[in-house]
Structure formats: structure tokens, C-alpha cells
Tab-separated table of C-alpha atoms and ligand atoms in Angstrom:
chain	number	residue	atom	x	y	z
A	274	MET	CA	-16.322	14.553	10.705
A	275	LYS	CA	-13.860	13.288	8.138
A	276	VAL	CA	-14.317	9.741	6.921
A	277	ILE	CA	-12.932	7.220	4.406
A	278	ALA	CA	-14.972	5.279	1.917
A	279	GLY	CA	-14.298	1.764	0.753
A	280	VAL	CA	-15.619	0.773	-2.655
A	281	ASP	CA	-15.631	-2.899	-3.645
A	282	LEU	CA	-16.394	-3.143	-7.394
A	283	GLY	CA	-17.566	-6.669	-8.179
A	284	GLY	CA	-18.861	-8.220	-11.416
A	285	THR	CA	-22.436	-7.062	-10.978
A	286	ALA	CA	-22.601	-4.935	-7.820
A	287	ILE	CA	-20.632	-2.285	-6.074
A	288	ASN	CA	-20.421	-2.611	-2.244
A	289	TYR	CA	-19.621	0.388	-0.112
A	290	THR	CA	-18.483	1.061	3.455
A	291	ILE	CA	-17.710	4.173	5.385
A	292	MET	CA	-15.012	4.289	8.106
A	293	ASP	CA	-14.121	7.024	10.586
A	294	ALA	CA	-10.675	8.170	11.546
A	295	GLN	CA	-10.610	5.704	14.464
A	296	GLY	CA	-11.126	2.707	12.137
A	297	ARG	CA	-14.821	2.251	13.017
A	298	PHE	CA	-17.196	1.164	10.300
A	299	LEU	CA	-20.344	3.244	10.034
A	300	ILE	CA	-22.060	0.740	7.768
A	301	GLU	CA	-22.688	-2.713	9.282
A	302	GLY	CA	-23.601	-5.025	6.422
A	303	LEU	CA	-23.785	-4.717	2.689
A	304	CYS	CA	-24.499	-1.399	0.979
A	305	GLU	CA	-24.941	-2.200	-2.737
A	306	HIS	CA	-25.478	-0.316	-5.977
A	307	PRO	CA	-25.552	-1.958	-9.448
A	308	ALA	CA	-22.079	-1.882	-11.148
A	309	LEU	CA	-23.213	-1.903	-14.808
A	310	SER	CA	-19.619	-2.701	-15.675
A	311	THR	CA	-20.614	-4.445	-18.951
A	312	GLN	CA	-21.565	-0.959	-20.241
A	313	GLY	CA	-17.998	0.201	-19.991
A	314	PRO	CA	-15.957	2.565	-17.779
A	315	ASP	CA	-17.902	5.769	-18.234
A	316	VAL	CA	-21.177	4.225	-17.085
A	317	CYS	CA	-19.581	2.230	-14.386
A	318	LEU	CA	-17.614	5.136	-12.811
A	319	GLY	CA	-20.827	7.194	-12.870
A	320	GLN	CA	-22.509	4.345	-10.927
A	321	ILE	CA	-19.610	4.381	-8.406
A	322	GLU	CA	-19.981	8.112	-7.876
A	323	GLN	CA	-23.776	7.846	-7.506
A	324	GLY	CA	-23.647	4.992	-5.075
A	325	LEU	CA	-21.005	6.829	-2.956
A	326	ALA	CA	-23.496	9.534	-2.270
A	327	ILE	CA	-26.120	6.918	-1.194
A	328	ALA	CA	-23.579	5.269	1.057
A	329	ALA	CA	-22.581	8.465	2.720
A	330	GLY	CA	-26.230	9.127	3.425
A	331	LYS	CA	-26.700	5.638	4.880
A	332	ALA	CA	-23.660	6.257	7.144
A	333	GLY	CA	-25.078	9.618	8.296
A	334	VAL	CA	-22.220	11.710	6.857
A	335	ALA	CA	-22.049	14.319	4.150
A	336	LEU	CA	-20.400	13.410	0.784
A	337	ASN	CA	-17.886	16.215	1.406
A	338	ASP	CA	-16.787	14.483	4.589
A	339	VAL	CA	-15.252	11.644	2.560
A	340	VAL	CA	-11.647	12.667	2.263
A	341	ALA	CA	-10.233	9.518	0.630
A	342	VAL	CA	-11.590	6.507	-1.234
A	343	GLY	CA	-10.212	3.005	-1.302
A	344	LEU	CA	-11.168	1.004	-4.466
A	345	ASP	CA	-10.800	-2.750	-4.953
A	346	THR	CA	-11.713	-4.825	-8.019
A	347	PRO	CA	-11.205	-8.279	-9.257
A	348	GLY	CA	-7.923	-8.712	-11.162
A	349	PRO	CA	-5.870	-9.016	-13.127
A	350	ALA	CA	-4.662	-5.475	-12.732
A	351	SER	CA	-1.334	-3.779	-12.034
A	352	ALA	CA	-0.407	-2.843	-8.455
A	353	THR	CA	-1.482	0.752	-9.205
A	354	GLY	CA	-4.914	-0.245	-10.693
A	355	VAL	CA	-4.431	-0.423	-14.439
A	356	LEU	CA	-6.725	-3.268	-15.572
A	357	SER	CA	-5.101	-5.944	-17.757
A	358	ALA	CA	-5.064	-5.319	-21.438
A	359	ARG	CA	-5.317	-9.100	-21.854
A	360	GLY	CA	-8.873	-9.028	-20.559
A	361	SER	CA	-10.671	-10.022	-17.441
A	362	THR	CA	-13.885	-11.991	-16.872
A	363	ASN	CA	-15.295	-9.096	-14.872
A	364	PHE	CA	-14.402	-6.311	-17.290
A	365	VAL	CA	-15.479	-7.515	-20.723
A	366	HIS	CA	-16.266	-4.196	-22.341
A	367	ARG	CA	-13.398	-3.372	-24.701
A	368	ASP	CA	-12.909	0.089	-23.180
A	369	TRP	CA	-11.715	-1.537	-19.936
A	370	SER	CA	-8.619	-2.953	-21.631
A	371	GLY	CA	-5.626	-1.251	-20.104
A	372	TYR	CA	-7.832	1.210	-18.222
A	373	ASP	CA	-6.301	3.027	-15.339
A	374	ILE	CA	-9.313	2.769	-13.024
A	375	ARG	CA	-7.644	4.218	-9.914
A	376	GLN	CA	-6.436	7.356	-11.665
A	377	LYS	CA	-9.726	7.952	-13.580
A	378	LEU	CA	-11.804	7.496	-10.417
A	379	GLU	CA	-9.526	9.867	-8.536
A	380	ALA	CA	-9.971	12.475	-11.269
A	381	ARG	CA	-13.756	11.996	-11.246
A	382	LEU	CA	-14.186	12.120	-7.436
A	383	ALA	CA	-11.527	14.874	-6.907
A	384	ARG	CA	-10.212	12.931	-3.856
A	385	PRO	CA	-7.256	10.576	-3.286
A	386	VAL	CA	-8.098	7.014	-4.437
A	387	THR	CA	-6.089	3.935	-3.473
A	388	TYR	CA	-6.221	0.523	-5.280
A	389	LEU	CA	-6.051	-3.087	-4.284
A	390	ASN	CA	-7.164	-6.179	-6.023
A	391	ASP	CA	-10.105	-7.850	-4.276
A	392	GLY	CA	-8.060	-10.719	-2.796
A	393	ASN	CA	-5.560	-8.337	-1.222
A	394	ALA	CA	-8.353	-6.087	0.095
A	395	GLY	CA	-9.980	-9.075	1.769
A	396	ALA	CA	-6.621	-10.072	3.295
A	397	LEU	CA	-6.103	-6.529	4.635
A	398	TRP	CA	-9.524	-6.657	6.292
A	399	GLY	CA	-8.694	-10.044	7.771
A	400	HIS	CA	-5.436	-8.602	9.156
A	401	PHE	CA	-7.195	-5.513	10.556
A	402	SER	CA	-9.883	-7.600	12.189
A	403	ILE	CA	-7.196	-9.220	14.389
A	404	PHE	CA	-4.450	-6.613	14.730
A	405	GLY	CA	-6.273	-3.236	14.178
A	406	ALA	CA	-5.242	-0.278	11.976
A	407	ASP	CA	-1.757	0.542	13.141
A	408	SER	CA	-0.277	-2.957	13.222
A	409	ARG	CA	3.231	-3.910	12.206
A	410	HIS	CA	2.308	-7.562	12.224
A	411	THR	CA	2.566	-10.096	9.405
A	412	SER	CA	-0.293	-12.314	8.334
A	413	ILE	CA	-1.357	-14.684	5.567
A	414	THR	CA	-5.027	-14.805	4.544
A	415	THR	CA	-6.699	-17.297	2.241
A	416	VAL	CA	-10.270	-16.883	1.090
A	417	ILE	CA	-11.963	-20.077	-0.028
A	418	GLY	CA	-14.697	-19.279	-2.506
A	419	THR	CA	-15.423	-20.176	-6.157
A	420	GLY	CA	-11.617	-19.966	-6.485
A	421	LEU	CA	-9.086	-19.260	-3.845
A	422	GLY	CA	-7.967	-15.677	-3.130
A	423	GLY	CA	-6.203	-14.020	-0.379
A	424	GLY	CA	-3.050	-12.046	0.345
A	425	VAL	CA	0.099	-11.439	2.264
A	426	ILE	CA	0.453	-8.623	4.779
A	427	ILE	CA	3.950	-7.760	5.973
A	428	ASP	CA	4.492	-5.250	8.734
A	429	GLY	CA	0.899	-4.111	8.237
A	430	ASN	CA	1.193	-3.566	4.440
A	431	VAL	CA	-0.144	-5.470	1.479
A	432	VAL	CA	2.448	-7.211	-0.667
A	433	LYS	CA	1.201	-6.088	-4.129
A	434	GLY	CA	4.167	-7.393	-6.134
A	435	ARG	CA	5.947	-6.105	-9.203
A	436	ALA	CA	3.092	-6.583	-11.618
A	437	GLY	CA	0.194	-6.723	-9.169
A	438	PHE	CA	0.253	-10.445	-8.684
A	439	GLY	CA	1.511	-10.437	-5.112
A	440	GLY	CA	-0.567	-12.692	-2.893
A	441	GLU	CA	-1.956	-14.898	-5.647
A	442	LEU	CA	-2.072	-17.685	-3.110
A	443	GLY	CA	-4.456	-19.779	-5.153
A	444	HIS	CA	-1.802	-20.614	-7.556
A	445	VAL	CA	0.921	-21.664	-5.191
A	446	LEU	CA	1.656	-25.324	-5.733
A	447	ILE	CA	1.152	-27.621	-2.809
A	448	PRO	CA	2.486	-31.161	-2.349
A	449	TYR	CA	-1.007	-32.558	-2.706
A	450	GLN	CA	0.341	-36.077	-3.172
A	451	GLY	CA	0.881	-36.171	0.566
A	452	ILE	CA	-2.805	-35.793	1.358
A	453	ALA	CA	-4.190	-39.086	2.683
A	454	GLY	CA	-7.115	-40.710	0.907
A	455	ILE	CA	-6.831	-39.233	-2.516
A	456	GLU	CA	-4.371	-41.569	-4.137
A	457	GLY	CA	-4.212	-41.215	-7.874
A	458	ILE	CA	-6.141	-37.850	-8.006
A	459	LYS	CA	-5.002	-35.277	-10.516
A	460	PRO	CA	-6.251	-31.789	-9.423
A	461	VAL	CA	-6.132	-29.655	-12.549
A	462	CYS	CA	-6.330	-25.896	-11.794
A	463	ASN	CA	-8.264	-23.201	-13.756
A	464	CYS	CA	-4.788	-21.752	-14.700
A	465	GLY	CA	-3.935	-25.074	-16.415
A	466	ARG	CA	-1.420	-26.325	-13.983
A	467	ILE	CA	-1.760	-29.303	-11.626
A	468	GLY	CA	-1.672	-29.040	-7.817
A	469	CYS	CA	-2.257	-25.341	-7.180
A	470	LEU	CA	-3.882	-24.657	-3.740
A	471	GLU	CA	-7.027	-23.563	-5.613
A	472	SER	CA	-7.186	-26.902	-7.386
A	473	VAL	CA	-7.752	-28.591	-4.055
A	474	CYS	CA	-9.300	-25.809	-1.879
A	475	SER	CA	-12.161	-24.138	-3.708
A	476	LEU	CA	-15.760	-24.639	-4.808
A	477	THR	CA	-14.443	-25.185	-8.311
A	478	ALA	CA	-12.113	-27.976	-6.951
A	479	ILE	CA	-15.177	-29.705	-5.338
A	480	GLY	CA	-17.128	-29.780	-8.590
A	481	ARG	CA	-14.203	-30.553	-10.898
A	482	THR	CA	-12.010	-32.935	-8.890
A	483	LEU	CA	-13.115	-33.913	-5.447
A	484	LEU	CA	-16.801	-34.852	-5.978
A	485	PRO	CA	-16.081	-36.921	-9.134
A	486	TYR	CA	-13.253	-38.682	-7.060
A	487	PHE	CA	-15.311	-39.483	-4.023
A	488	LEU	CA	-18.789	-40.174	-5.453
A	489	PRO	CA	-17.829	-43.673	-6.837
A	490	ARG	CA	-16.620	-44.515	-3.324
A	491	TYR	CA	-20.118	-43.772	-1.905
A	492	PRO	CA	-22.390	-45.753	-4.194
A	493	GLY	CA	-26.040	-44.468	-4.102
A	494	HIS	CA	-25.130	-41.169	-2.534
A	495	GLU	CA	-27.835	-38.566	-3.119
A	496	LEU	CA	-25.298	-36.080	-4.627
A	497	GLY	CA	-24.604	-38.577	-7.367
A	498	GLN	CA	-28.128	-38.143	-8.721
A	499	MET	CA	-27.825	-34.548	-9.624
A	500	GLU	CA	-25.873	-32.193	-11.873
A	501	ILE	CA	-22.301	-31.901	-10.604
A	502	GLY	CA	-22.179	-28.070	-10.273
A	503	LYS	CA	-25.410	-28.092	-8.303
A	504	ALA	CA	-24.177	-30.959	-6.152
A	505	ALA	CA	-20.880	-29.105	-5.425
A	506	LYS	CA	-22.689	-26.221	-3.833
A	507	LEU	CA	-24.497	-28.572	-1.397
A	508	VAL	CA	-21.301	-30.142	-0.108
A	509	ARG	CA	-20.559	-27.564	2.553
A	510	GLY	CA	-23.919	-27.665	4.110
A	511	MET	CA	-23.988	-31.430	4.163
A	512	ALA	CA	-20.460	-31.566	5.545
A	513	GLU	CA	-21.508	-29.300	8.354
A	514	LYS	CA	-24.366	-31.780	9.143
A	515	GLY	CA	-21.791	-34.704	9.157
A	516	ASP	CA	-22.327	-36.402	5.900
A	517	ALA	CA	-19.307	-38.759	5.522
A	518	LEU	CA	-18.608	-38.148	1.800
A	519	CYS	CA	-18.789	-34.323	2.292
A	520	ARG	CA	-16.647	-34.518	5.402
A	521	ASP	CA	-14.049	-36.408	3.402
A	522	ILE	CA	-14.093	-33.583	0.810
A	523	PHE	CA	-13.589	-30.875	3.421
A	524	ARG	CA	-10.897	-33.000	5.205
A	525	VAL	CA	-8.938	-33.085	1.954
A	526	GLN	CA	-9.364	-29.249	1.634
A	527	ALA	CA	-8.229	-28.733	5.180
A	528	HIS	CA	-5.195	-30.952	4.589
A	529	GLY	CA	-4.320	-28.959	1.492
A	530	MET	CA	-4.614	-25.738	3.474
A	531	GLY	CA	-2.396	-27.209	6.199
A	532	LEU	CA	0.383	-28.038	3.636
A	533	PHE	CA	0.065	-24.560	2.242
A	534	PHE	CA	0.240	-22.886	5.671
A	535	ASP	CA	3.382	-24.858	6.402
A	536	GLU	CA	5.028	-23.258	3.355
A	537	MET	CA	3.876	-19.810	4.494
A	538	ILE	CA	5.262	-20.419	8.010
A	539	ASN	CA	8.645	-21.266	6.609
A	540	THR	CA	8.598	-18.367	4.185
A	541	PHE	CA	7.235	-15.532	6.455
A	542	ASP	CA	7.168	-16.769	10.052
A	543	PRO	CA	3.878	-14.855	10.338
A	544	ASP	CA	1.925	-13.639	13.417
A	545	ALA	CA	-1.309	-15.107	12.101
A	546	LEU	CA	-2.860	-17.428	9.538
A	547	ILE	CA	-6.437	-16.489	8.537
A	548	ILE	CA	-9.023	-18.389	6.509
A	549	GLY	CA	-12.099	-16.670	5.045
A	550	GLY	CA	-14.665	-17.192	2.361
A	551	GLY	CA	-17.852	-19.097	1.797
A	552	ALA	CA	-16.295	-22.448	2.721
A	553	LEU	CA	-16.292	-21.442	6.425
A	554	GLU	CA	-19.477	-19.351	6.553
A	555	THR	CA	-20.834	-22.018	8.894
A	556	GLY	CA	-21.452	-22.651	12.515
A	557	LEU	CA	-18.590	-22.407	15.013
A	558	GLU	CA	-18.342	-26.177	15.424
A	559	PHE	CA	-17.557	-26.805	11.755
A	560	GLN	CA	-15.126	-23.992	11.681
A	561	GLN	CA	-13.246	-25.365	14.655
A	562	TRP	CA	-13.283	-28.876	13.121
A	563	PHE	CA	-11.824	-27.456	9.943
A	564	LEU	CA	-9.110	-25.520	11.713
A	565	ALA	CA	-8.177	-28.572	13.778
A	566	GLU	CA	-7.910	-30.644	10.616
A	567	THR	CA	-5.834	-27.943	9.038
A	568	ARG	CA	-3.455	-27.930	11.931
A	569	ALA	CA	-3.298	-31.754	12.121
A	570	ALA	CA	-2.250	-31.815	8.460
A	571	MET	CA	0.689	-29.413	8.975
A	572	PRO	CA	4.041	-31.162	9.069
A	573	GLY	CA	5.983	-30.865	12.378
A	574	GLN	CA	6.881	-27.243	13.175
A	575	ARG	CA	9.676	-25.734	15.122
A	576	GLU	CA	8.934	-25.278	18.792
A	577	GLU	CA	8.984	-21.522	18.344
A	578	GLN	CA	6.275	-21.666	15.624
A	579	VAL	CA	3.882	-24.373	16.833
A	580	ASP	CA	1.584	-21.785	18.408
A	581	ILE	CA	1.153	-19.490	15.309
A	582	PRO	CA	-2.627	-18.937	15.531
A	583	ILE	CA	-5.111	-19.797	12.768
A	584	TYR	CA	-8.230	-17.599	12.664
A	585	VAL	CA	-11.490	-17.526	10.707
A	586	MET	CA	-12.102	-14.079	9.009
A	587	PRO	CA	-15.236	-12.361	10.050
A	588	ASN	CA	-17.821	-10.542	7.753
A	589	GLY	CA	-16.998	-12.118	4.496
A	590	ASP	CA	-19.404	-10.167	2.377
A	591	THR	CA	-18.006	-6.744	3.361
A	592	ALA	CA	-14.317	-7.855	3.413
A	593	GLY	CA	-13.371	-6.225	0.119
A	594	ALA	CA	-14.902	-2.856	0.839
A	595	ARG	CA	-13.505	-2.732	4.378
A	596	GLY	CA	-9.989	-3.720	3.225
A	597	ALA	CA	-10.128	-1.078	0.503
A	598	ALA	CA	-11.067	1.556	3.147
A	599	ILE	CA	-8.263	0.474	5.433
A	600	GLU	CA	-5.767	1.009	2.560
A	601	ALA	CA	-7.136	4.458	1.902
A	602	LEU	CA	-6.904	5.335	5.551
A	603	LYS	CA	-3.138	4.944	5.286
A	604	VAL	CA	-2.874	7.791	2.745
A	605	SER	CA	-5.676	9.952	4.075
A	606	GLY	CA	-3.720	11.772	6.754
A	607	LEU	CA	-6.495	10.952	9.273
B	880	LIG	ZN1	-3.474	-22.498	-10.622
């Protein structure tokens, strides 16, 4: 049986998946191996190779059955997988600077290797989860985590862009001034600009901007008694339970997402809008509330576009590896 492997190289761990020619995943959850990326490319690529054999075993296939490998990593990197020479928080060892990780891994594994950045891989998985492997649909996926990632899929293919920055949705500016209930707020983004989607919709935005804004409006709130970063991580759980302050924060995030989706609808006229990431790893009720708030915040749409569906992306932890495998399936000949 010929199969495809997906390899999601993160900051500390590599996560693997194995996929058959029909697009079925032979590993259900996480299949992790230490990345050791701080020790440089030679050690890390050795780890990738070693873990691949373990993953094949876990999937019940022989290593020789793996005919192509899809790799994804955090950026910044070129569209073809050359890591930025300007540095990256996940690849700090100096030998990673300008390193062609796709080509080196292909040489090491002696199999075709494809490359996506992690946001785009997650978006491809989101797309696949709705439309399947051979789709010619268009979708926009946002992944709300520490930052905001995602990607744009057009006619079933990832938009990688000229320099690998296609689908950097977190840094699309949104007209945040139109969000109700945050008059006077100044959402500064990690990138230094004001009003990027990520500066409103991310865990970082909660700790940096939204909690400091709302806490004075809820005197005596329990989150005001603790360190802000720690408090930020509790907001989602408390919002799900109905806490008013935390619901306000998530309402603002949903409104920001609605404004962003309106921009995407007018740019791409997509078949689907998809939201993933830790923010919506909650019960169904909260997810549906968030989607309803998102839709309510969208300015009026053309009649032809009011029914563009919004989905929650499944299986967040495995999204990168699965998206990477789907990309490799395209070149595998399977
Ligand atoms: Zn930004």
C-alpha cells in the first residue's frame, strides 16, 4: 500500500500523520517526536527521519510505502521552503538562516517533499475537511491561537504568494473602529502596526489589549487579581461559562472576524469561511454563539452572498500535519 506522510515541524515537537491514496488518515490523533530544532538542522532532520519510521509503524505501514512527504513549519520562509535569513523565533540556531529545509529533507529521505508554512497547511486541512481532496472550491481559513494564522485556498490550491507570505491573514488591517463597545481602544499588533486582525483576534490580543481595556469596566473581577498573561488564558473557558467580561472580549473578537470575513467575501467570493484554533476548542454551544456573533457583525451582503457558510475547523492539533500531507498527495501521483 502506497501512502503519504505529513510532517508538522513545530518549535519543540514534530507531529506526524500518514494518509492513504484515498485521503484517509491512518493516525487519528497526535503522533509526536522531539524536534530538537535548537540543535540545528543536522540534528533536527535526523529527528524528522527517525520519527517518520515510528509514525509509519504506528500507522501499520512499512517505511518504504511512504512515497511522498509533506512538510510544514512556522515561517517566515519562502514559498519553496527556504527559511528566512532574517531569523525566526522557531529556528534560532544560526545554521537555519537561509536553510532550504524542503530540498535538504528531500535529499535525506530520497522521496519527493513538498513545503507549506504552518498557517497555510492548517488552511488546507480546513478546506479538505469540508470539500475533500479533489475540490476546485475556494475557502478562507483563520486560525485563532497565540497569534492569528490561516490561509487562502483558491480552486483547491494554497495561495503561497511571491515571497511565501500569501495568506498572512493575521496582518490584514480591519476597520476595528467600527466594533461596538471598544471606543478609544488602540490595538497594537506584534508586527508594530495598529488594527491588524491579530491585534483584535488572538490570545495575544486578549492579554495585551482587550483584558486591560475591559477590566476597569468590571471592578473587582477575579481576573483583575492575577498576572495578565495568566488571566488571558482563562478568558475562553470563562466566556464559555457565560462570564460577562469574558463574553464581551469574545464578542469583540467575533466582530473583528466578521469585518475581516466581509473583506474576504468581497475579494474572493469564496465557497466557505472557516475558523479554527484554540479559541474555538470549546463546546458546540459556544462555537455556534461565536459564529452567530461573527455573522451579525458582517456588514450587509449581496443577496447572492448572504448564505456563504462559516464552519469551525475540526482536529486542531493535527491540522498542520494533515494539511502538509494533502499538499504532498497532489504531487505523489497517487
Ligand atoms: Zn500585524
